[in-house]
C-alpha cells in the first residue's frame, strides 16, 4: 500500500499523526459524521455546546455517561497499537481530536488531546480536575464545592487548551512526515494542522476509507481502514 512513499517513510526522522474518530471506529466507538455517526442520530448543538450543558446538564450528562461506558470498555485496535510500536523506531507525536484515551492505552507517549478527554472530569467552578473511570451515582454529578462537574472536553464554541494547541502547531510545523488518519477534517482549528505540515514540506499521507477535503493535496491517500493500513508502516520502517 505504501510503496510510493516507503523510501520517505524509512528516511523520515519525525512522524506526526493527526487522528480522528475513524481510528477508534474499529474499537467499536462510533464516528460523528460517518454513515452511523453520532451526529446523524443526535443534534450536536443539543449535546456538545456549553449552552446545551447549562440549559440541560442532565441530558448532556446522560449522553456523556453512555459514551464513557462504551469508551472505557473499548480496547485499542491494531491502528492505535501500530502508532505506539512506531515510536520504538522513530520520533512520533500524536495530535488527536479523540477524547477516548485509546492512543495512551495503546502505549503512545506523546499524545496531544486537542479536544480534551472524556475520562477527565473537572468542576465548573473550582479548580478540581481528576481522571474518573467509575460511573456516577447521581446525574449531573456535583463537586465537593457544590457546583456541577463536567467532562474535560472541548465543546463547540469553546477554545482548545492553548498549551496543547500551541504544542500541536509546533509538532505539525516541524515534522518531515504527517499521517492523517480517520478524520473528516471538518472541524477547525484541528483541520489546519495538515496545512502547517504541508507548508513545512512534509510528506503527506492520509488513511481514510472515504475521500476528504484534503485528499487531493496528499502525497498518498489510502482508501483503507486504519487498523488494516497502519501496521504495514511498521514493516516498512523496520525493513
Ligand atoms: N479507519 C480510518 N478512517 C475511518 C474508519 C476506519 N476504520 N471509519 C471511518 N473513518 C473515517 C470516516 O471516513 C471519516 O472521514 O473517519 C472519519 C471520521 O470523521 P468524523 O466522524 O467527522 O470525526 P472527526 O473528524 O474526528 O471529527 C472531528 O468533530 O464532532 C466533533 O469533537 C468532535 O473531535 C470531533 C471532531
mmCIF file of N, CA and C in Angstrom, residues 43-144:
data_model
loop_
_atom_site.group_PDB
_atom_site.id
_atom_site.type_symbol
_atom_site.label_atom_id
_atom_site.label_comp_id
_atom_site.label_asym_id
_atom_site.label_seq_id
_atom_site.Cartn_x
_atom_site.Cartn_y
_atom_site.Cartn_z
ATOM 1 N N UNK A 43 -28.348 15.647 17.921
ATOM 2 C CA UNK A 43 -28.063 17.010 17.475
ATOM 3 C C UNK A 43 -26.891 17.551 18.290
ATOM 4 N N UNK A 44 -25.752 17.731 17.614
ATOM 5 C CA UNK A 44 -24.525 18.175 18.300
ATOM 6 C C UNK A 44 -24.783 19.448 19.098
ATOM 7 N N UNK A 45 -25.661 20.314 18.568
ATOM 8 C CA UNK A 45 -25.897 21.594 19.241
ATOM 9 C C UNK A 45 -26.708 21.418 20.528
ATOM 10 N N UNK A 46 -27.348 20.236 20.676
ATOM 11 C CA UNK A 46 -28.110 19.971 21.899
ATOM 12 C C UNK A 46 -27.254 19.268 22.953
ATOM 13 N N UNK A 47 -26.074 18.780 22.505
ATOM 14 C CA UNK A 47 -25.302 17.919 23.415
ATOM 15 C C UNK A 47 -23.851 18.343 23.586
ATOM 16 N N UNK A 48 -23.303 19.056 22.625
ATOM 17 C CA UNK A 48 -21.849 19.300 22.673
ATOM 18 C C UNK A 48 -21.522 20.789 22.621
ATOM 19 N N UNK A 49 -22.362 21.581 23.326
ATOM 20 C CA UNK A 49 -22.044 23.017 23.440
ATOM 21 C C UNK A 49 -22.198 23.415 24.911
ATOM 22 N N UNK A 50 -21.546 24.495 25.304
ATOM 23 C CA UNK A 50 -21.609 24.937 26.689
ATOM 24 C C UNK A 50 -23.035 25.396 27.033
ATOM 25 N N UNK A 51 -23.725 25.986 26.051
ATOM 26 C CA UNK A 51 -25.116 26.436 26.296
ATOM 27 C C UNK A 51 -26.018 25.228 26.542
ATOM 28 N N UNK A 52 -25.819 24.176 25.718
ATOM 29 C CA UNK A 52 -26.640 22.969 25.890
ATOM 30 C C UNK A 52 -26.410 22.406 27.296
ATOM 31 N N UNK A 53 -25.144 22.432 27.731
ATOM 32 C CA UNK A 53 -24.828 21.856 29.044
ATOM 33 C C UNK A 53 -25.544 22.622 30.154
ATOM 34 N N UNK A 54 -25.475 23.957 30.097
ATOM 35 C CA UNK A 54 -26.095 24.737 31.178
ATOM 36 C C UNK A 54 -27.619 24.755 31.076
ATOM 37 N N UNK A 55 -28.159 24.565 29.861
ATOM 38 C CA UNK A 55 -29.633 24.570 29.788
ATOM 39 C C UNK A 55 -30.196 23.201 30.151
ATOM 40 N N UNK A 56 -29.431 22.119 29.939
ATOM 41 C CA UNK A 56 -29.949 20.788 30.284
ATOM 42 C C UNK A 56 -28.806 19.860 30.691
ATOM 43 N N UNK A 57 -28.174 20.145 31.840
ATOM 44 C CA UNK A 57 -26.996 19.356 32.252
ATOM 45 C C UNK A 57 -27.304 17.868 32.399
ATOM 46 N N UNK A 58 -28.546 17.547 32.787
ATOM 47 C CA UNK A 58 -28.888 16.127 32.970
ATOM 48 C C UNK A 58 -28.833 15.394 31.636
ATOM 49 N N UNK A 59 -29.428 15.977 30.588
ATOM 50 C CA UNK A 59 -29.439 15.349 29.251
ATOM 51 C C UNK A 59 -28.015 15.182 28.730
ATOM 52 N N UNK A 60 -27.217 16.254 28.860
ATOM 53 C CA UNK A 60 -25.827 16.194 28.345
ATOM 54 C C UNK A 60 -25.045 15.147 29.110
ATOM 55 N N UNK A 61 -25.238 15.151 30.468
ATOM 56 C CA UNK A 61 -24.511 14.153 31.248
ATOM 57 C C UNK A 61 -24.976 12.747 30.891
ATOM 58 N N UNK A 62 -26.239 12.488 30.697
ATOM 59 C CA UNK A 62 -26.696 11.129 30.349
ATOM 60 C C UNK A 62 -26.000 10.650 29.079
ATOM 61 N N UNK A 63 -25.844 11.558 28.112
ATOM 62 C CA UNK A 63 -25.197 11.191 26.842
ATOM 63 C C UNK A 63 -23.718 10.906 27.070
ATOM 64 N N UNK A 64 -23.041 11.739 27.890
ATOM 65 C CA UNK A 64 -21.612 11.519 28.123
ATOM 66 C C UNK A 64 -21.371 10.256 28.958
ATOM 67 N N UNK A 65 -22.277 9.987 29.901
ATOM 68 C CA UNK A 65 -22.105 8.760 30.697
ATOM 69 C C UNK A 65 -22.221 7.527 29.791
ATOM 70 N N UNK A 66 -23.157 7.573 28.835
ATOM 71 C CA UNK A 66 -23.311 6.446 27.895
ATOM 72 C C UNK A 66 -22.023 6.294 27.073
ATOM 73 N N UNK A 67 -21.477 7.409 26.599
ATOM 74 C CA UNK A 67 -20.227 7.349 25.819
ATOM 75 C C UNK A 67 -19.059 6.919 26.694
ATOM 76 N N UNK A 68 -18.999 7.374 27.949
ATOM 77 C CA UNK A 68 -17.912 6.962 28.856
ATOM 78 C C UNK A 68 -17.930 5.456 29.047
ATOM 79 N N UNK A 69 -19.130 4.900 29.271
ATOM 80 C CA UNK A 69 -19.218 3.441 29.476
ATOM 81 C C UNK A 69 -18.680 2.710 28.248
ATOM 82 N N UNK A 70 -19.076 3.133 27.058
ATOM 83 C CA UNK A 70 -18.638 2.488 25.819
ATOM 84 C C UNK A 70 -17.128 2.631 25.642
ATOM 85 N N UNK A 71 -16.642 3.838 25.882
ATOM 86 C CA UNK A 71 -15.201 4.102 25.673
ATOM 87 C C UNK A 71 -14.352 3.328 26.686
ATOM 88 N N UNK A 72 -14.800 3.307 27.944
ATOM 89 C CA UNK A 72 -13.988 2.631 28.983
ATOM 90 C C UNK A 72 -13.967 1.130 28.790
ATOM 91 N N UNK A 73 -14.970 0.595 28.071
ATOM 92 C CA UNK A 73 -14.933 -0.867 27.834
ATOM 93 C C UNK A 73 -14.277 -1.175 26.478
ATOM 94 N N UNK A 74 -13.958 -0.129 25.705
ATOM 95 C CA UNK A 74 -13.322 -0.360 24.387
ATOM 96 C C UNK A 74 -11.832 -0.647 24.563
ATOM 97 N N UNK A 75 -11.257 -1.275 23.539
ATOM 98 C CA UNK A 75 -9.813 -1.604 23.579
ATOM 99 C C UNK A 75 -9.118 -0.950 22.383
ATOM 100 N N UNK A 76 -7.824 -0.578 22.549
ATOM 101 C CA UNK A 76 -7.090 -0.079 21.383
ATOM 102 C C UNK A 76 -7.116 -1.143 20.276
ATOM 103 N N UNK A 77 -7.156 -0.706 19.011
ATOM 104 C CA UNK A 77 -7.146 -1.671 17.895
ATOM 105 C C UNK A 77 -5.773 -1.629 17.214
ATOM 106 N N UNK A 78 -5.534 -2.487 16.216
ATOM 107 C CA UNK A 78 -4.196 -2.539 15.583
ATOM 108 C C UNK A 78 -3.694 -1.192 15.042
ATOM 109 N N UNK A 79 -4.620 -0.286 14.764
ATOM 110 C CA UNK A 79 -4.185 1.042 14.296
ATOM 111 C C UNK A 79 -3.503 1.808 15.419
ATOM 112 N N UNK A 80 -4.138 1.846 16.604
ATOM 113 C CA UNK A 80 -3.526 2.516 17.763
ATOM 114 C C UNK A 80 -2.198 1.837 18.123
ATOM 115 N N UNK A 81 -2.197 0.501 18.096
ATOM 116 C CA UNK A 81 -1.011 -0.262 18.526
ATOM 117 C C UNK A 81 0.159 -0.004 17.567
ATOM 118 N N UNK A 82 -0.142 0.082 16.271
ATOM 119 C CA UNK A 82 0.932 0.326 15.283
ATOM 120 C C UNK A 82 1.594 1.676 15.548
ATOM 121 N N UNK A 83 0.800 2.701 15.856
ATOM 122 C CA UNK A 83 1.374 4.024 16.132
ATOM 123 C C UNK A 83 2.251 3.954 17.384
ATOM 124 N N UNK A 84 1.788 3.198 18.376
ATOM 125 C CA UNK A 84 2.588 3.045 19.595
ATOM 126 C C UNK A 84 3.889 2.292 19.296
ATOM 127 N N UNK A 85 3.818 1.236 18.494
ATOM 128 C CA UNK A 85 5.015 0.456 18.104
ATOM 129 C C UNK A 85 6.028 1.354 17.376
ATOM 130 N N UNK A 86 5.501 2.221 16.505
ATOM 131 C CA UNK A 86 6.374 3.039 15.639
ATOM 132 C C UNK A 86 7.328 3.911 16.461
ATOM 133 N N UNK A 87 6.888 4.284 17.681
ATOM 134 C CA UNK A 87 7.738 5.208 18.464
ATOM 135 C C UNK A 87 9.006 4.510 18.957
ATOM 136 N N UNK A 88 9.082 3.152 18.752
ATOM 137 C CA UNK A 88 10.327 2.443 19.089
ATOM 138 C C UNK A 88 11.375 2.678 17.978
ATOM 139 N N UNK A 89 10.917 3.141 16.810
ATOM 140 C CA UNK A 89 11.830 3.276 15.663
ATOM 141 C C UNK A 89 12.001 4.719 15.183
ATOM 142 N N UNK A 90 11.033 5.572 15.531
ATOM 143 C CA UNK A 90 11.059 6.955 15.024
ATOM 144 C C UNK A 90 10.590 7.895 16.134
ATOM 145 N N UNK A 91 10.871 9.207 15.986
ATOM 146 C CA UNK A 91 10.234 10.190 16.860
ATOM 147 C C UNK A 91 8.785 10.340 16.386
ATOM 148 N N UNK A 92 7.825 10.049 17.278
ATOM 149 C CA UNK A 92 6.408 10.044 16.887
ATOM 150 C C UNK A 92 5.615 10.930 17.847
ATOM 151 N N UNK A 93 4.744 11.759 17.298
ATOM 152 C CA UNK A 93 3.821 12.559 18.120
ATOM 153 C C UNK A 93 2.413 12.353 17.555
ATOM 154 N N UNK A 94 1.432 12.265 18.449
ATOM 155 C CA UNK A 94 0.048 12.034 18.025
ATOM 156 C C UNK A 94 -0.793 13.248 18.398
ATOM 157 N N UNK A 95 -1.345 13.918 17.399
ATOM 158 C CA UNK A 95 -2.237 15.059 17.633
ATOM 159 C C UNK A 95 -3.645 14.524 17.393
ATOM 160 N N UNK A 96 -4.371 14.245 18.495
ATOM 161 C CA UNK A 96 -5.661 13.574 18.303
ATOM 162 C C UNK A 96 -6.845 14.465 18.649
ATOM 163 N N UNK A 97 -7.905 14.341 17.872
ATOM 164 C CA UNK A 97 -9.180 15.017 18.162
ATOM 165 C C UNK A 97 -10.027 14.124 19.079
ATOM 166 N N UNK A 98 -9.567 12.905 19.298
ATOM 167 C CA UNK A 98 -10.352 11.938 20.065
ATOM 168 C C UNK A 98 -10.216 12.185 21.568
ATOM 169 N N UNK A 99 -11.259 11.860 22.290
ATOM 170 C CA UNK A 99 -11.292 12.089 23.754
ATOM 171 C C UNK A 99 -11.301 10.744 24.495
ATOM 172 N N UNK A 100 -11.021 9.638 23.736
ATOM 173 C CA UNK A 100 -11.204 8.294 24.310
ATOM 174 C C UNK A 100 -9.968 7.721 24.998
ATOM 175 N N UNK A 101 -8.823 8.380 24.857
ATOM 176 C CA UNK A 101 -7.628 7.907 25.573
ATOM 177 C C UNK A 101 -7.033 6.623 25.012
ATOM 178 N N UNK A 102 -7.512 6.143 23.876
ATOM 179 C CA UNK A 102 -7.037 4.854 23.346
ATOM 180 C C UNK A 102 -5.591 4.921 22.847
ATOM 181 N N UNK A 103 -5.135 6.060 22.364
ATOM 182 C CA UNK A 103 -3.715 6.147 21.983
ATOM 183 C C UNK A 103 -2.821 5.903 23.199
ATOM 184 N N UNK A 104 -3.174 6.540 24.317
ATOM 185 C CA UNK A 104 -2.355 6.377 25.539
ATOM 186 C C UNK A 104 -2.457 4.934 26.040
ATOM 187 N N UNK A 105 -3.658 4.350 25.952
ATOM 188 C CA UNK A 105 -3.823 2.964 26.441
ATOM 189 C C UNK A 105 -3.074 1.988 25.536
ATOM 190 N N UNK A 106 -2.817 2.388 24.292
ATOM 191 C CA UNK A 106 -2.036 1.516 23.384
ATOM 192 C C UNK A 106 -0.542 1.682 23.658
ATOM 193 N N UNK A 107 -0.174 2.706 24.446
ATOM 194 C CA UNK A 107 1.234 2.899 24.802
ATOM 195 C C UNK A 107 1.888 4.104 24.155
ATOM 196 N N UNK A 108 1.130 4.908 23.392
ATOM 197 C CA UNK A 108 1.735 6.109 22.803
ATOM 198 C C UNK A 108 2.102 7.086 23.909
ATOM 199 N N UNK A 109 3.320 7.678 23.806
ATOM 200 C CA UNK A 109 3.797 8.543 24.888
ATOM 201 C C UNK A 109 3.481 10.026 24.640
ATOM 202 N N UNK A 110 3.682 10.498 23.407
ATOM 203 C CA UNK A 110 3.486 11.931 23.130
ATOM 204 C C UNK A 110 2.141 12.107 22.421
ATOM 205 N N UNK A 111 1.100 12.356 23.243
ATOM 206 C CA UNK A 111 -0.262 12.485 22.702
ATOM 207 C C UNK A 111 -0.813 13.860 23.071
ATOM 208 N N UNK A 112 -1.237 14.611 22.071
ATOM 209 C CA UNK A 112 -1.828 15.923 22.323
ATOM 210 C C UNK A 112 -3.338 15.770 22.159
ATOM 211 N N UNK A 113 -4.089 15.893 23.273
ATOM 212 C CA UNK A 113 -5.556 15.733 23.217
ATOM 213 C C UNK A 113 -6.184 17.101 22.917
ATOM 214 N N UNK A 114 -6.351 17.359 21.625
ATOM 215 C CA UNK A 114 -6.804 18.692 21.176
ATOM 216 C C UNK A 114 -8.199 19.027 21.707
ATOM 217 N N UNK A 115 -9.052 17.998 21.840
ATOM 218 C CA UNK A 115 -10.439 18.236 22.261
ATOM 219 C C UNK A 115 -10.692 17.708 23.663
ATOM 220 N N UNK A 116 -9.616 17.527 24.429
ATOM 221 C CA UNK A 116 -9.742 17.116 25.821
ATOM 222 C C UNK A 116 -9.929 15.609 25.980
ATOM 223 N N UNK A 117 -10.478 15.244 27.127
ATOM 224 C CA UNK A 117 -10.612 13.828 27.487
ATOM 225 C C UNK A 117 -11.945 13.589 28.193
ATOM 226 N N UNK A 118 -12.632 12.515 27.768
ATOM 227 C CA UNK A 118 -13.920 12.175 28.396
ATOM 228 C C UNK A 118 -13.677 11.489 29.741
ATOM 229 N N UNK A 119 -12.433 11.025 29.972
ATOM 230 C CA UNK A 119 -12.109 10.334 31.237
ATOM 231 C C UNK A 119 -11.861 11.378 32.340
ATOM 232 N N UNK A 120 -11.330 12.541 31.942
ATOM 233 C CA UNK A 120 -11.042 13.579 32.943
ATOM 234 C C UNK A 120 -12.301 14.403 33.212
ATOM 235 N N UNK A 121 -12.565 14.609 34.502
ATOM 236 C CA UNK A 121 -13.752 15.367 34.928
ATOM 237 C C UNK A 121 -13.270 16.602 35.673
ATOM 238 N N UNK A 122 -13.914 17.741 35.419
ATOM 239 C CA UNK A 122 -13.495 18.961 36.127
ATOM 240 C C UNK A 122 -14.721 19.695 36.651
ATOM 241 N N UNK A 123 -14.455 20.564 37.636
ATOM 242 C CA UNK A 123 -15.559 21.343 38.221
ATOM 243 C C UNK A 123 -15.834 22.579 37.372
ATOM 244 N N UNK A 124 -17.112 22.973 37.302
ATOM 245 C CA UNK A 124 -17.462 24.171 36.513
ATOM 246 C C UNK A 124 -17.136 25.448 37.279
ATOM 247 N N UNK A 125 -16.723 25.275 38.553
ATOM 248 C CA UNK A 125 -16.462 26.491 39.356
ATOM 249 C C UNK A 125 -15.065 26.496 39.959
ATOM 250 N N UNK A 126 -14.722 25.441 40.750
ATOM 251 C CA UNK A 126 -13.410 25.474 41.427
ATOM 252 C C UNK A 126 -12.363 24.777 40.557
ATOM 253 N N UNK A 127 -11.171 24.586 41.117
ATOM 254 C CA UNK A 127 -10.040 24.072 40.307
ATOM 255 C C UNK A 127 -9.993 22.534 40.287
ATOM 256 N N UNK A 128 -11.021 21.869 40.811
ATOM 257 C CA UNK A 128 -10.994 20.395 40.828
ATOM 258 C C UNK A 128 -10.930 19.836 39.417
ATOM 259 N N UNK A 129 -10.008 18.862 39.201
ATOM 260 C CA UNK A 129 -9.928 18.142 37.912
ATOM 261 C C UNK A 129 -9.256 16.799 38.213
ATOM 262 N N UNK A 130 -9.853 15.702 37.753
ATOM 263 C CA UNK A 130 -9.251 14.396 38.015
ATOM 264 C C UNK A 130 -9.755 13.367 37.010
ATOM 265 N N UNK A 131 -8.942 12.313 36.817
ATOM 266 C CA UNK A 131 -9.394 11.203 35.965
ATOM 267 C C UNK A 131 -10.381 10.394 36.775
ATOM 268 N N UNK A 132 -11.582 10.155 36.265
ATOM 269 C CA UNK A 132 -12.583 9.355 36.980
ATOM 270 C C UNK A 132 -13.112 8.308 36.006
ATOM 271 N N UNK A 133 -12.846 7.030 36.298
ATOM 272 C CA UNK A 133 -13.261 5.977 35.355
ATOM 273 C C UNK A 133 -14.535 5.268 35.822
ATOM 274 N N UNK A 134 -14.957 5.562 37.064
ATOM 275 C CA UNK A 134 -16.196 4.914 37.545
ATOM 276 C C UNK A 134 -17.402 5.740 37.068
ATOM 277 N N UNK A 135 -18.605 5.089 37.069
ATOM 278 C CA UNK A 135 -19.778 5.882 36.665
ATOM 279 C C UNK A 135 -20.312 6.615 37.896
ATOM 280 N N UNK A 136 -21.122 7.615 37.656
ATOM 281 C CA UNK A 136 -21.603 8.479 38.737
ATOM 282 C C UNK A 136 -22.964 7.978 39.240
ATOM 283 N N UNK A 137 -23.137 8.032 40.560
ATOM 284 C CA UNK A 137 -24.434 7.571 41.109
ATOM 285 C C UNK A 137 -25.514 8.614 40.833
ATOM 286 N N UNK A 138 -25.112 9.893 40.827
ATOM 287 C CA UNK A 138 -26.154 10.902 40.537
ATOM 288 C C UNK A 138 -25.755 11.661 39.271
ATOM 289 N N UNK A 139 -26.744 12.039 38.465
ATOM 290 C CA UNK A 139 -26.516 12.774 37.212
ATOM 291 C C UNK A 139 -27.356 14.054 37.269
ATOM 292 N N UNK A 140 -26.853 15.276 37.077
ATOM 293 C CA UNK A 140 -25.441 15.565 36.879
ATOM 294 C C UNK A 140 -24.681 15.455 38.200
ATOM 295 N N UNK A 141 -23.418 14.968 38.184
ATOM 296 C CA UNK A 141 -22.609 14.854 39.398
ATOM 297 C C UNK A 141 -22.197 16.236 39.899
ATOM 298 N N UNK A 142 -22.027 16.327 41.215
ATOM 299 C CA UNK A 142 -21.620 17.634 41.756
ATOM 300 C C UNK A 142 -20.271 17.504 42.470
ATOM 301 N N UNK A 143 -19.603 18.623 42.509
ATOM 302 C CA UNK A 143 -18.279 18.721 43.133
ATOM 303 C C UNK A 143 -18.437 18.907 44.641
ATOM 304 N N UNK A 144 -17.351 18.678 45.399
ATOM 305 C CA UNK A 144 -17.410 18.918 46.851
ATOM 306 C C UNK A 144 -17.786 20.378 47.143
#
